[in-house]
Amino acid sequence: MTAGRPGSASMSSPDERLVPQPRELALGGESVRFGEVLVEAAPDCDAARAIVDAWAAAFGQPTAASGAPALRVRIDTQPTAQLPPEGYALVVDRPAGEPQAVITAADPGGAYYGARTLIELAAGTDSGTCELRTGSVRDWPELGWRGTIEGFYGTPWSHADRLEHLRFAGRHKLNAYVYAPKDDPYHRAQWRDPYPDAELTRLAELVEEARRHHVRFVFTVSPGLSMVYSDPGELDRLLAKLQQVWDVGVRDVGLLFDDIEPDLVHEEDVAAYGTEPGSSALAHADVCRRVIEEFLRPRDADRPLLMVPTDYAGTGSSPYREKLAGELDGDVLVWWTGRDIVVGDVTREHIDAAAQNFRHRLLLWDNFPVNDFDFSRVFLGPLTGRTLDLSDAPLAGVTANPMPQAAASEVALATVADWAWNPDAYDAAASHRRVRASLGADDAVDMLIESCSSWPPSAPQHPELSALLDDVLAGDAAAAKRANVTFHTMARSAEPSTARGERLARELKPWLDTQAAMGRAGLAALDHLASPTATTRSAAEKLLAEAQTYEQNVLKSVVPPFVERVLAQH
């Protein structure tokens, strides 16, 4: 998650700045220093524009005034480059003493990703020049769909948050963003109504920003709360809604039938589709078929329709899934959340079993790091428990469902990007370390990330701190000193000093305030443990009560029980 100048964070080497990690990376010991950046590419090359724009944002406008030689960047897109889709090769060297970088890509997406890798490998210098280490990268993604779905309940993201998220997606080689905010009335409750001009203008801006960063903007509509599926007039209204967004550039669409009544509720639909168990699947497949035949095919759409079934979780068979599999167009991608709605693990066996019952390729709607089931918590840890065995799996990709806290979601989403790009090499802990280091956040924010890293939601909060506090209660003096340092850092959380992590710290302020209160209570408990008096007891009791008044859940299952045990023992 690059939050500022590449190379200016506390990273120990350029390759550690890369999230996702490339498949093949070989950096030499020699560095090339340069000033101006000259890009040779086709006039319409998005990768060339990305290099120029990102370089200016990170290092200032490239200039030859430094006296250092120019870096010549050549971008060559070749469908016959013997690279998988979205793959690229990058070579940095200095033939005849002049620094150059050559990006060879399988397609425009690969060229863009090669450019992003080049930017992340660069570092600024005190003299105003930039430098790169010589070497080579050869890289491509495992999953064709790698993205996010704004599909949570609660306050939708702001327009500014969405624009920033699309830039984040481009930096981390995520290629899809699905627009599906449950509380956008025009998406769900008022799906028949066209978007007002101002809303449509904002959608058009998002579509263009997504295109600039090689992100598919997937517009979805969720008509199932009220649609009379068999009514031709309802279909006309649905197609009119899709036409409205098509006119502003949308080319990927999806239909969502999640979180609605499992059975048909309108008499007309019961008459049209029957009363057998799972008959609603016939209606949903019929709507999908008509959208394909009457909307997508006449417009020569080259992307599949996406859909969420009502029966979207679990791996077994059901009447709904059986009927859907038999009637749904074979090219439709079906969203599925795993063996349950929110899960700690997704195994290859889960994927294979679900695909066998749906009889379609699946898209994993990963309800991670979403918190709409418990808004008191934020989930800032890495993606864990996801299979690394995806070779030839019936899984088209993943779209992760974030939190209403857009900046905070990026901490976890960057690790999703790492997993989706190359699951064979994914290491959750290592990925999380790289992401945290790239933030440039202060100790308090970084500690909050560690404190809120457990997943799934039922997992113990911060087991390492719990173990440390157990040692404190057992009389371990060294553990008490470490706990003292930890609690002091927590107590300073109310005033984070970071500059690069300002957006993140601002968004997380309620949780940082809670962490500060927990830190103060912990310090008071340590004081009472070291020298139990009526005064120290009163202070610990007061600060514990204060910490427990906060709505946000930061270590509520760790710090208050520790303080209570101290008070009970002394």
mmCIF file of N, CA, C and O in Angstrom, residues 7 169 303 357 447 512 522 546:
data_model
loop_
_atom_site.group_PDB
_atom_site.id
_atom_site.type_symbol
_atom_site.label_atom_id
_atom_site.label_comp_id
_atom_site.label_asym_id
_atom_site.label_seq_id
_atom_site.Cartn_x
_atom_site.Cartn_y
_atom_site.Cartn_z
ATOM 1 N N GLY A 7 10.244 3.975 -1.929
ATOM 2 C CA GLY A 7 11.610 3.933 -1.426
ATOM 3 C C GLY A 7 11.854 4.813 -0.223
ATOM 4 O O GLY A 7 12.938 4.789 0.330
ATOM 5 N N ALA A 169 -6.170 0.076 -6.058
ATOM 6 C CA ALA A 169 -6.305 -1.179 -6.798
ATOM 7 C C ALA A 169 -5.262 -1.262 -7.902
ATOM 8 O O ALA A 169 -4.622 -2.312 -8.091
ATOM 9 N N ARG A 303 -17.654 -9.412 -21.967
ATOM 10 C CA ARG A 303 -17.441 -9.844 -20.581
ATOM 11 C C ARG A 303 -18.649 -10.639 -20.120
ATOM 12 O O ARG A 303 -19.782 -10.335 -20.494
ATOM 13 N N ASN A 357 -21.808 -28.466 -7.518
ATOM 14 C CA ASN A 357 -23.246 -28.288 -7.324
ATOM 15 C C ASN A 357 -23.808 -27.133 -8.145
ATOM 16 O O ASN A 357 -24.917 -27.233 -8.685
ATOM 17 N N MET A 447 0.440 -0.443 16.217
ATOM 18 C CA MET A 447 -0.009 -1.321 17.294
ATOM 19 C C MET A 447 -1.494 -1.618 17.163
ATOM 20 O O MET A 447 -1.933 -2.751 17.425
ATOM 21 N N LEU A 512 -8.419 4.269 17.878
ATOM 22 C CA LEU A 512 -7.195 4.731 18.527
ATOM 23 C C LEU A 512 -7.504 5.311 19.905
ATOM 24 O O LEU A 512 -6.751 5.089 20.865
ATOM 25 N N GLY A 522 -4.293 -0.436 31.481
ATOM 26 C CA GLY A 522 -3.231 -1.414 31.659
ATOM 27 C C GLY A 522 -2.091 -0.884 32.492
ATOM 28 O O GLY A 522 -1.550 -1.600 33.367
ATOM 29 N N GLU A 546 -13.571 3.531 32.736
ATOM 30 C CA GLU A 546 -13.534 4.469 31.606
ATOM 31 C C GLU A 546 -13.288 3.735 30.287
ATOM 32 O O GLU A 546 -13.964 3.998 29.281
#
